[in-house]
XYZ file of N, CA and C in Angstrom:
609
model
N 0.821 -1.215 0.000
C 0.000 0.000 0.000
C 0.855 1.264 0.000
N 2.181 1.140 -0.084
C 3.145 2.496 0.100
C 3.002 2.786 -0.806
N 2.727 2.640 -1.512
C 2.790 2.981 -3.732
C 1.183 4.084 -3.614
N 0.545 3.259 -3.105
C -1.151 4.241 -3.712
C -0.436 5.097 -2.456
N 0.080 5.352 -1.312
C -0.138 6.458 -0.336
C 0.849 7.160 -1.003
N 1.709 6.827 -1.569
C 3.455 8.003 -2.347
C 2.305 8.913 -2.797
N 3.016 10.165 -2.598
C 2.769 11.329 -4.053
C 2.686 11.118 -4.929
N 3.667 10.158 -4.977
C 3.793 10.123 -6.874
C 2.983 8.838 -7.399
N 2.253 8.429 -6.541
C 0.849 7.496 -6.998
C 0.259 8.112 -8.707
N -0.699 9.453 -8.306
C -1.433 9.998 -9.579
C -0.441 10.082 -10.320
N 0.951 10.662 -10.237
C 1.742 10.294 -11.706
C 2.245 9.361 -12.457
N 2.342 8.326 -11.676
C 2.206 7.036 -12.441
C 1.182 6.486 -12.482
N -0.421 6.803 -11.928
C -1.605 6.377 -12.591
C -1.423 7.391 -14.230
N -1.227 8.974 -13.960
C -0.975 9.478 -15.159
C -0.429 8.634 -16.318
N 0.934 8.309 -16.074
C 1.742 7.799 -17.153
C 0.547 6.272 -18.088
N 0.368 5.609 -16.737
C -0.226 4.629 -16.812
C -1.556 4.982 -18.527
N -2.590 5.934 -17.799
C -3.116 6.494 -18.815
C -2.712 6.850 -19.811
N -1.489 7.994 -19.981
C -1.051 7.787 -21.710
C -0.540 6.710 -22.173
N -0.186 5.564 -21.479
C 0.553 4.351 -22.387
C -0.588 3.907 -22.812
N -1.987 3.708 -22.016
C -3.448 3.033 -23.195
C -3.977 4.284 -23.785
N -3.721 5.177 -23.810
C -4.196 5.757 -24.797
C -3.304 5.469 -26.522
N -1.742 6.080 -26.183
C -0.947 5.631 -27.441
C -1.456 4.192 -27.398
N -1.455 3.022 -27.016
C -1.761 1.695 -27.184
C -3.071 1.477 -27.700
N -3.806 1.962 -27.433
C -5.382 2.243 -28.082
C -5.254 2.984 -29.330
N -4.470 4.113 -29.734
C -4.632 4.736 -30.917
C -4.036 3.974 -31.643
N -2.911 3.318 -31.490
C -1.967 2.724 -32.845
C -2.538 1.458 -32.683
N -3.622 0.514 -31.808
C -4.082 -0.537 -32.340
C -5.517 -0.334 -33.289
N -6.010 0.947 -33.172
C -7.488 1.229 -34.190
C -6.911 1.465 -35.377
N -5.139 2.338 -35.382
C -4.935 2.525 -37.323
C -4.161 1.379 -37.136
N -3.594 0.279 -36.651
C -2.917 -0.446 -37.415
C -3.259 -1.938 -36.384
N -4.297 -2.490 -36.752
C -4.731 -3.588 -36.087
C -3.742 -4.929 -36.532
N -3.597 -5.890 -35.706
C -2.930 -6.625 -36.268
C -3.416 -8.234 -34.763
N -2.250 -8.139 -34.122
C -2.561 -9.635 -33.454
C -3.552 -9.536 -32.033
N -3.450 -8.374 -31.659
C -4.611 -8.504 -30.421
C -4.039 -7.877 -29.412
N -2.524 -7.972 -29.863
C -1.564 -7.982 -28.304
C -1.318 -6.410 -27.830
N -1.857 -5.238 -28.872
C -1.474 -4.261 -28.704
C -3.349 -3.760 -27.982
N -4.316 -4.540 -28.422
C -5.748 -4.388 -27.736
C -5.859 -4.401 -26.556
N -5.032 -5.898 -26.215
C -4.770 -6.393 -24.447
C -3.797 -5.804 -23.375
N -3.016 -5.222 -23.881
C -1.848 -4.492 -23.627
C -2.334 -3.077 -23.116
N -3.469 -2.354 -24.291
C -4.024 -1.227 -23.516
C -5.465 -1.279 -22.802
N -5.996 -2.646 -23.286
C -7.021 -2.717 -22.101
C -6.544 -2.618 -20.423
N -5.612 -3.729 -20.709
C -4.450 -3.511 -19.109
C -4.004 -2.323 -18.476
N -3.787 -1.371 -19.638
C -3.416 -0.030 -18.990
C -4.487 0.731 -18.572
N -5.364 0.739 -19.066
C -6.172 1.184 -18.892
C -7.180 0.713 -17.815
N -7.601 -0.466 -17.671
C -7.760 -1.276 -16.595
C -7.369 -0.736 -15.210
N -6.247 -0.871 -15.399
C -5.155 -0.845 -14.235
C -5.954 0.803 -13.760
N -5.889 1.719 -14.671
C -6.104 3.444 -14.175
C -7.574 3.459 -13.737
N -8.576 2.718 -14.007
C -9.609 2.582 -13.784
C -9.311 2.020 -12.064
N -8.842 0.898 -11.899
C -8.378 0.513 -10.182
C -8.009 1.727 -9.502
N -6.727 2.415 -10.024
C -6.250 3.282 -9.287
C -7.328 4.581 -9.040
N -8.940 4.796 -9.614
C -9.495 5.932 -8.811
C -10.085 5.734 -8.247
N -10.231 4.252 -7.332
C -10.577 3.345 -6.301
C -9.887 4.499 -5.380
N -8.778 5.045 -5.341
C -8.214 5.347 -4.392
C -7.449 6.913 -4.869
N -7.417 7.320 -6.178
C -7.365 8.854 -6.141
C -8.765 9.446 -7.158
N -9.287 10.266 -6.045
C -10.439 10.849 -6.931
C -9.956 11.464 -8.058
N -11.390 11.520 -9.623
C -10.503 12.116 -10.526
C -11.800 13.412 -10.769
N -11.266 14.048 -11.766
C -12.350 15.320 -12.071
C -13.318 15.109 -12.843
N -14.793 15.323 -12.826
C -15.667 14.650 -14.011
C -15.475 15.611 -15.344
N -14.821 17.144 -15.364
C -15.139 17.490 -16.032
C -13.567 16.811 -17.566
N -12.551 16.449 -16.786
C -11.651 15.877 -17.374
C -11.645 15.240 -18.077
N -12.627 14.493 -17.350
C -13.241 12.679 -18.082
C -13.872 13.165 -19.047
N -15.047 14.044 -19.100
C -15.554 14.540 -20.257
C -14.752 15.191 -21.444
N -13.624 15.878 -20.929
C -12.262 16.625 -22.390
C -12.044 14.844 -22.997
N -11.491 13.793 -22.086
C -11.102 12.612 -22.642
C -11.825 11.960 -23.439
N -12.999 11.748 -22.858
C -13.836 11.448 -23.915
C -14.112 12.182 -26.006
N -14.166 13.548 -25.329
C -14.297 14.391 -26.416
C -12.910 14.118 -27.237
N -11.761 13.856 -26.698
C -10.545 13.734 -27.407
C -10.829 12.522 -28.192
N -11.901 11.359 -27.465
C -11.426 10.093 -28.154
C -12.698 9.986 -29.143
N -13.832 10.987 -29.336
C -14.560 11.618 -30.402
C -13.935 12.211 -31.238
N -12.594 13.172 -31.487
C -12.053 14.002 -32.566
C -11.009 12.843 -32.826
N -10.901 11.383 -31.961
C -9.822 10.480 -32.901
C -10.572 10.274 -33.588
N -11.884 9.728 -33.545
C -12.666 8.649 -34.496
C -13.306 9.730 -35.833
N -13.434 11.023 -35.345
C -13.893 11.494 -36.571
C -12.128 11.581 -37.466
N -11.295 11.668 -37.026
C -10.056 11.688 -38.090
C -9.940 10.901 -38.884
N -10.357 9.340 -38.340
C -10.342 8.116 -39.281
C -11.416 8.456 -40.312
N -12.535 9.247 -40.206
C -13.495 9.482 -41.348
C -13.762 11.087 -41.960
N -13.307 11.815 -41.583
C -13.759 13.025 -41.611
C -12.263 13.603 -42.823
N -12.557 14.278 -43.628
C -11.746 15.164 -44.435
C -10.775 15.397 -43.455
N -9.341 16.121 -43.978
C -8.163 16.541 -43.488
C -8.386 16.423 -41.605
N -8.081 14.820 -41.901
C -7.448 14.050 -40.291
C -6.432 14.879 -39.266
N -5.681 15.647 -40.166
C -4.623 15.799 -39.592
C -5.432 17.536 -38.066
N -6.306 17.821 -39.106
C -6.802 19.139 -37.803
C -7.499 18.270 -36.866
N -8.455 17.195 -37.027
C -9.092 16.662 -35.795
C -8.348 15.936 -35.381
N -7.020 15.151 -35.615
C -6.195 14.750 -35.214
C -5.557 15.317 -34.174
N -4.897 16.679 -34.159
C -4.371 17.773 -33.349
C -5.362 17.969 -32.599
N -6.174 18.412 -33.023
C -7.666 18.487 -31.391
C -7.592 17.606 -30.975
N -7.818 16.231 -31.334
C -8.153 14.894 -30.169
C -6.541 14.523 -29.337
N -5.975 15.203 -30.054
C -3.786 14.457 -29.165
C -4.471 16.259 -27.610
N -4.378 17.058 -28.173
C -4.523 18.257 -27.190
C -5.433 17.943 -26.732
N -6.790 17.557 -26.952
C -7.906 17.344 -25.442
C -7.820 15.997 -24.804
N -6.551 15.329 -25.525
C -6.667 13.985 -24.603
C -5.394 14.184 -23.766
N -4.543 15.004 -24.264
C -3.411 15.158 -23.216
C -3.777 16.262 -22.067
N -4.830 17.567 -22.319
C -5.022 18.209 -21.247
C -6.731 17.147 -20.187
N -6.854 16.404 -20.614
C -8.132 14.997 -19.982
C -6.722 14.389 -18.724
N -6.070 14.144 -19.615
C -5.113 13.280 -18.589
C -4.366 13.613 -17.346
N -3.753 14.975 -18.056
C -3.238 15.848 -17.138
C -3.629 15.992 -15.964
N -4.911 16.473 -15.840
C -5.847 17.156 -14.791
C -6.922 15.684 -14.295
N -7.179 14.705 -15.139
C -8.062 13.908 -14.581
C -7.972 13.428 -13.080
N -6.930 13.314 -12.687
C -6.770 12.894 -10.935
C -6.858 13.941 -10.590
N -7.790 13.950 -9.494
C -7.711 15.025 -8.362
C -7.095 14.939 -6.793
N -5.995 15.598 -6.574
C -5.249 15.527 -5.062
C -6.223 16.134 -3.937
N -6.397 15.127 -2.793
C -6.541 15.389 -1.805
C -6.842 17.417 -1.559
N -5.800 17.978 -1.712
C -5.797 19.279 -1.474
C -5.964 20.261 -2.544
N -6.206 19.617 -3.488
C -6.402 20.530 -4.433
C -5.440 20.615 -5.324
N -5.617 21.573 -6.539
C -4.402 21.570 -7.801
C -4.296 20.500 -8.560
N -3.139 20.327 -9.165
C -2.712 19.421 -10.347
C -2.106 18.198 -9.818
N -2.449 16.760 -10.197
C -1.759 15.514 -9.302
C -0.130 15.366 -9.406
N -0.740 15.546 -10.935
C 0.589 15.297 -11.588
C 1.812 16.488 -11.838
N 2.958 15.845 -11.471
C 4.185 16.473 -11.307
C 4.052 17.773 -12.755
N 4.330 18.630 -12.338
C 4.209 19.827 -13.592
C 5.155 19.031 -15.225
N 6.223 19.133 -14.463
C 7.665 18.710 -15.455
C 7.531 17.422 -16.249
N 6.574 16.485 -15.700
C 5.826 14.906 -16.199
C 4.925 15.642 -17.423
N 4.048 16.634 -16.482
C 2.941 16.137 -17.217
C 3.407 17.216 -18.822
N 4.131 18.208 -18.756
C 4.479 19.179 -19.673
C 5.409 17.994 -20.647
N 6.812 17.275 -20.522
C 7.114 16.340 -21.412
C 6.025 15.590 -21.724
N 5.339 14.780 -20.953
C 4.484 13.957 -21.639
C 3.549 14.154 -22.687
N 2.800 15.483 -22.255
C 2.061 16.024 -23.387
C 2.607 16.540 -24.322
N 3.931 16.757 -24.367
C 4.778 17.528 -25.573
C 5.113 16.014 -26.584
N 5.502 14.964 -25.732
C 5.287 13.345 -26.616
C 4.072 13.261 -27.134
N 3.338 13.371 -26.307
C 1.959 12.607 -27.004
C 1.102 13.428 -28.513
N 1.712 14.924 -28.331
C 1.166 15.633 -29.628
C 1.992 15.022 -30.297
N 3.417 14.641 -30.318
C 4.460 14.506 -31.206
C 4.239 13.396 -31.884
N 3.714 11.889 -30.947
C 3.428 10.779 -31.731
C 2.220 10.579 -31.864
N 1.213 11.437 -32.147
C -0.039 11.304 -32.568
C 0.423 12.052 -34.083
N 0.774 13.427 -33.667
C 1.192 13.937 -35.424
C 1.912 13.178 -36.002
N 3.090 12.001 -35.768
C 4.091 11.660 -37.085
C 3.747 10.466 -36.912
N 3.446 9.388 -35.770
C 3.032 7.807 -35.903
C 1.790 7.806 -36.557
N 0.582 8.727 -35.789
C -0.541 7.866 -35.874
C -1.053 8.778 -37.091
N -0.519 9.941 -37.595
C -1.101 10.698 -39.286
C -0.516 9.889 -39.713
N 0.718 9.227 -39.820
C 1.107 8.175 -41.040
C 0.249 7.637 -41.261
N 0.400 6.651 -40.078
C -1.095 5.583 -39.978
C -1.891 5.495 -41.163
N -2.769 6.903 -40.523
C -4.093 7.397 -41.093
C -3.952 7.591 -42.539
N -2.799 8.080 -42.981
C -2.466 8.076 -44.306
C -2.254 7.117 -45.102
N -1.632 6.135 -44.250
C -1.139 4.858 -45.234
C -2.461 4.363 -45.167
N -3.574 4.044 -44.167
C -5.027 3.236 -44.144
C -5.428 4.129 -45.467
N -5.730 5.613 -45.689
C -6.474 5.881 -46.254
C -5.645 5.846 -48.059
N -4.681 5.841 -48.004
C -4.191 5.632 -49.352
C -4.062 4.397 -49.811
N -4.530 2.977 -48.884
C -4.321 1.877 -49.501
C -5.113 1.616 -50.465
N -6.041 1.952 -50.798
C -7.464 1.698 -51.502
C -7.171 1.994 -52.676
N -5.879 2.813 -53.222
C -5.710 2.772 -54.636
C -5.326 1.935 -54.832
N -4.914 0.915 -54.514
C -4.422 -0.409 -54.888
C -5.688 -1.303 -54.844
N -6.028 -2.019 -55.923
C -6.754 -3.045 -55.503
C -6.458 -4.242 -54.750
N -6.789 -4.685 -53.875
C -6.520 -5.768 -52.935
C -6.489 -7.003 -53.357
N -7.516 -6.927 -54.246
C -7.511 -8.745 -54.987
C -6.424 -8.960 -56.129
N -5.505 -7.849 -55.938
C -4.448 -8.395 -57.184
C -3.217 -9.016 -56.205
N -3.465 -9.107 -54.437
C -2.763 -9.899 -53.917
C -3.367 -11.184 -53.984
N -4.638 -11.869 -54.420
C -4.992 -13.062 -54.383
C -3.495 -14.081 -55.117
N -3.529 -14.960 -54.242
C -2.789 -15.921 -55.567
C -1.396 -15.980 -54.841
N -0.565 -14.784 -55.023
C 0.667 -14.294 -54.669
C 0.854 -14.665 -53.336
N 2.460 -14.592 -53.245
C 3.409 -15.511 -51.979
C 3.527 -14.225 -51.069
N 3.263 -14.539 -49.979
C 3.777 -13.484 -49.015
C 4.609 -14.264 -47.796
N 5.198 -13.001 -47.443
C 6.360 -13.729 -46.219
C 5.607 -12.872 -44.741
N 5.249 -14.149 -43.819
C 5.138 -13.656 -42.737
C 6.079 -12.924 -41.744
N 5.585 -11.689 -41.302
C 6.297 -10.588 -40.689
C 5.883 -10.571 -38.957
N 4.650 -11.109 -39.054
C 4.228 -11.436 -37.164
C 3.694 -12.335 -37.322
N 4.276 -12.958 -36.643
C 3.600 -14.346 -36.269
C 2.354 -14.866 -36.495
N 1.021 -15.305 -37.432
C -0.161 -15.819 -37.332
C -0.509 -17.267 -36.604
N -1.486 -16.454 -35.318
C -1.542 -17.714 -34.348
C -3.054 -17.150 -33.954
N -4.126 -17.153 -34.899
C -3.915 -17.846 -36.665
C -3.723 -15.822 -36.882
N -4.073 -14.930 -36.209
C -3.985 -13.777 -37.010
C -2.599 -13.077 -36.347
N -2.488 -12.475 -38.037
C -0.523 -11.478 -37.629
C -0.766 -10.724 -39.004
N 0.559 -10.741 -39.255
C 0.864 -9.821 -40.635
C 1.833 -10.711 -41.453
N 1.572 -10.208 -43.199
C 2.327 -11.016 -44.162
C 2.714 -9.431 -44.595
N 3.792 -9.667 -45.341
C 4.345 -8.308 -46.318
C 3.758 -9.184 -47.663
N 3.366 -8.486 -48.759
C 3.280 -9.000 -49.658
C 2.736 -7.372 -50.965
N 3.295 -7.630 -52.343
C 2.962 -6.475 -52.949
C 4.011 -5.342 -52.423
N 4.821 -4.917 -51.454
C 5.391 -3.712 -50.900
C 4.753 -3.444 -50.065
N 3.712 -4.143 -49.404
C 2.508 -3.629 -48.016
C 2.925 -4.679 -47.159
N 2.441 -4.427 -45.695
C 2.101 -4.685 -44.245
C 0.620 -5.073 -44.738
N 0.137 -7.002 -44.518
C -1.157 -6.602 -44.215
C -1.367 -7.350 -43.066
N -2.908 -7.059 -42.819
C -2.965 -8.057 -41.646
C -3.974 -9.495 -42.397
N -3.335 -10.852 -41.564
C -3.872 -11.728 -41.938
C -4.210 -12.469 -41.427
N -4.597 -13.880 -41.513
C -5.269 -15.129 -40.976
C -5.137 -15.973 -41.898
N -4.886 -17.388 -41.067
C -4.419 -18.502 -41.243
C -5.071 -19.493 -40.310
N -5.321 -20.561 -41.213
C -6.258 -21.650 -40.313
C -5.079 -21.997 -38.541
N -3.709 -22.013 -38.988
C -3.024 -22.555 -38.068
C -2.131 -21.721 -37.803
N -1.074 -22.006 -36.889
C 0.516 -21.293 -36.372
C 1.101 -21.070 -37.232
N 1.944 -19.907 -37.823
C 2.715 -19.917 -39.075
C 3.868 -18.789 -38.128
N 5.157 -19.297 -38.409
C 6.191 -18.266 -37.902
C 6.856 -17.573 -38.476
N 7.052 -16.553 -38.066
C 7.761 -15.433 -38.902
C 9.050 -15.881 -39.629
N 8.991 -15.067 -41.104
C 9.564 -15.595 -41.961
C 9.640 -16.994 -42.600
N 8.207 -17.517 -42.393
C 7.446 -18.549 -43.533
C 6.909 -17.742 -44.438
N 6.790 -18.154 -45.656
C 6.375 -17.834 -46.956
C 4.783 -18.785 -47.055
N 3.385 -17.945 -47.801
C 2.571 -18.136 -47.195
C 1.695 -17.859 -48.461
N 0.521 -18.870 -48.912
C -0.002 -18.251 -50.636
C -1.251 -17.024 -50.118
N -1.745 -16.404 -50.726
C -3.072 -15.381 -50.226
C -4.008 -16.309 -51.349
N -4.741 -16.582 -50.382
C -6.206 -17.503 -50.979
C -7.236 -16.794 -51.267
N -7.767 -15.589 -50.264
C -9.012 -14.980 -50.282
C -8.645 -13.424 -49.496
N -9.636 -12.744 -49.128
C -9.703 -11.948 -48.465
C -10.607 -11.377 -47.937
N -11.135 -10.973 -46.750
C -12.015 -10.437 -45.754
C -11.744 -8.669 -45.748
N -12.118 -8.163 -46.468
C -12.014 -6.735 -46.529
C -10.807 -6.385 -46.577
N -9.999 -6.257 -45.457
C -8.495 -5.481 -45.914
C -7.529 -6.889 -45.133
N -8.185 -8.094 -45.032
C -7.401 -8.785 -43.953
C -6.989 -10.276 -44.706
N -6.264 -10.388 -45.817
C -5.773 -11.845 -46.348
C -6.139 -12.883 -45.163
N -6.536 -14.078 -46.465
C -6.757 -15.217 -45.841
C -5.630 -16.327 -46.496
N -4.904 -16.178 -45.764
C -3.462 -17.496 -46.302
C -3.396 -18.786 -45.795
N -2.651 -19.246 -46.656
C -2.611 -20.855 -46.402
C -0.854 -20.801 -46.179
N -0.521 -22.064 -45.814
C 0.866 -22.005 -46.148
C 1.285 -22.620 -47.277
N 2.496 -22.946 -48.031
C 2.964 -23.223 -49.203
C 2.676 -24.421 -49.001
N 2.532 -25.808 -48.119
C 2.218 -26.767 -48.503
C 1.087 -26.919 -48.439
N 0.173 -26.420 -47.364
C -1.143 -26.409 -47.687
C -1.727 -26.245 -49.400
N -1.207 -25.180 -49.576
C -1.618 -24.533 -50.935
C -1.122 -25.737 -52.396
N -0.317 -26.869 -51.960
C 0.224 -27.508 -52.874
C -0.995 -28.575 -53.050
């Protein structure tokens, strides 16, 4: 119990919160085995326990929310990159301020929470606009001209990961275990998600 009574409890519930948030944004643009879903459910999880024991602000929770409304309109809405910048700024000032101390003011350490939010605009603008860019520019390519063609697995499918194939990252599925760097045929496809066999299967 020395950890929830430290000071520095709300700043590592803080931190805690931006790691599922980045973990939540880069698993909606770039889905793949699950592990980056479970990874920020956990973090997030975990910050949900911790206001068992530090109150947080409702009106905070409400900026967070609204931040994680200007992510989802970026994935659909014309030029991503402005609601993009709104949802990284109202989810980093949500976080900031969401714990509330005993006595009042800010939980979190000034000097934390000022780097952290200076990261989190930084890899929302250059990780997660790529992202958004590479999702939304794949579509000039038609997808079914990977039918047929060999791809080399890049994450592991147990049964879902990623194959490179064409010059792309996709994500895929496979009836069984296939390990990275097996070579793998594309049989079908489920919207943007190959369905592979492996080379002897396919024989």
């Amino acid at each position: 119990m020395a950890i929830i009574e430290s000071p520095l409890f709300p700043s590592l519930l803080y931190l805690l919160l931006v790691a599922g948030i980045w973990l939540t944004a880069l698993a909606v643009v770039n889905p793949g085995t699950g592990a980056l879903e479970i990874l920020a459910l956990a973090a997030l999880g975990g910050v949900a326990l911790g206001t068992i024991y530090v109150p947080f602000n409702a009106w905070a929770l409400i900026v967070l929310v609204l931040g994680g409304v200007l992510f989802i309109a970026s994935l659909r809405l014309p030029r991503p990159e402005i609601w993009l910048s709104l949802s990284a700024l109202a989810l980093s000032v949500g976080s900031v301020f969401l714990f509330q101390p005993a006595g009042g003011g800010v939980a979190v350490h000034p000097l934390i929470a000022l780097s952290v939010s200076l990261l989190t605009l930084g890899y929302f603008w250059w990780a997660i606009r790529s992202a958004i860019n590479a999702q939304r520019a794949r579509p000039t390519m038609d997808p079914d001209r990977v039918i047929g063609e060999i791809a080399e697995v890049r994450t592991e499918l147990n049964p879902v990961g990623s194959v490179y194939a064409w010059g792309e990252l996709w994500t895929a599925r496979s009836e069984g275990r296939v390990k990275v760097g097996k070579r793998v045929k594309v049989v079908d496809r489920e919207g943007l998600m190959l369905l592979v066999e492996t080379e002897e299967e396919a024989e």
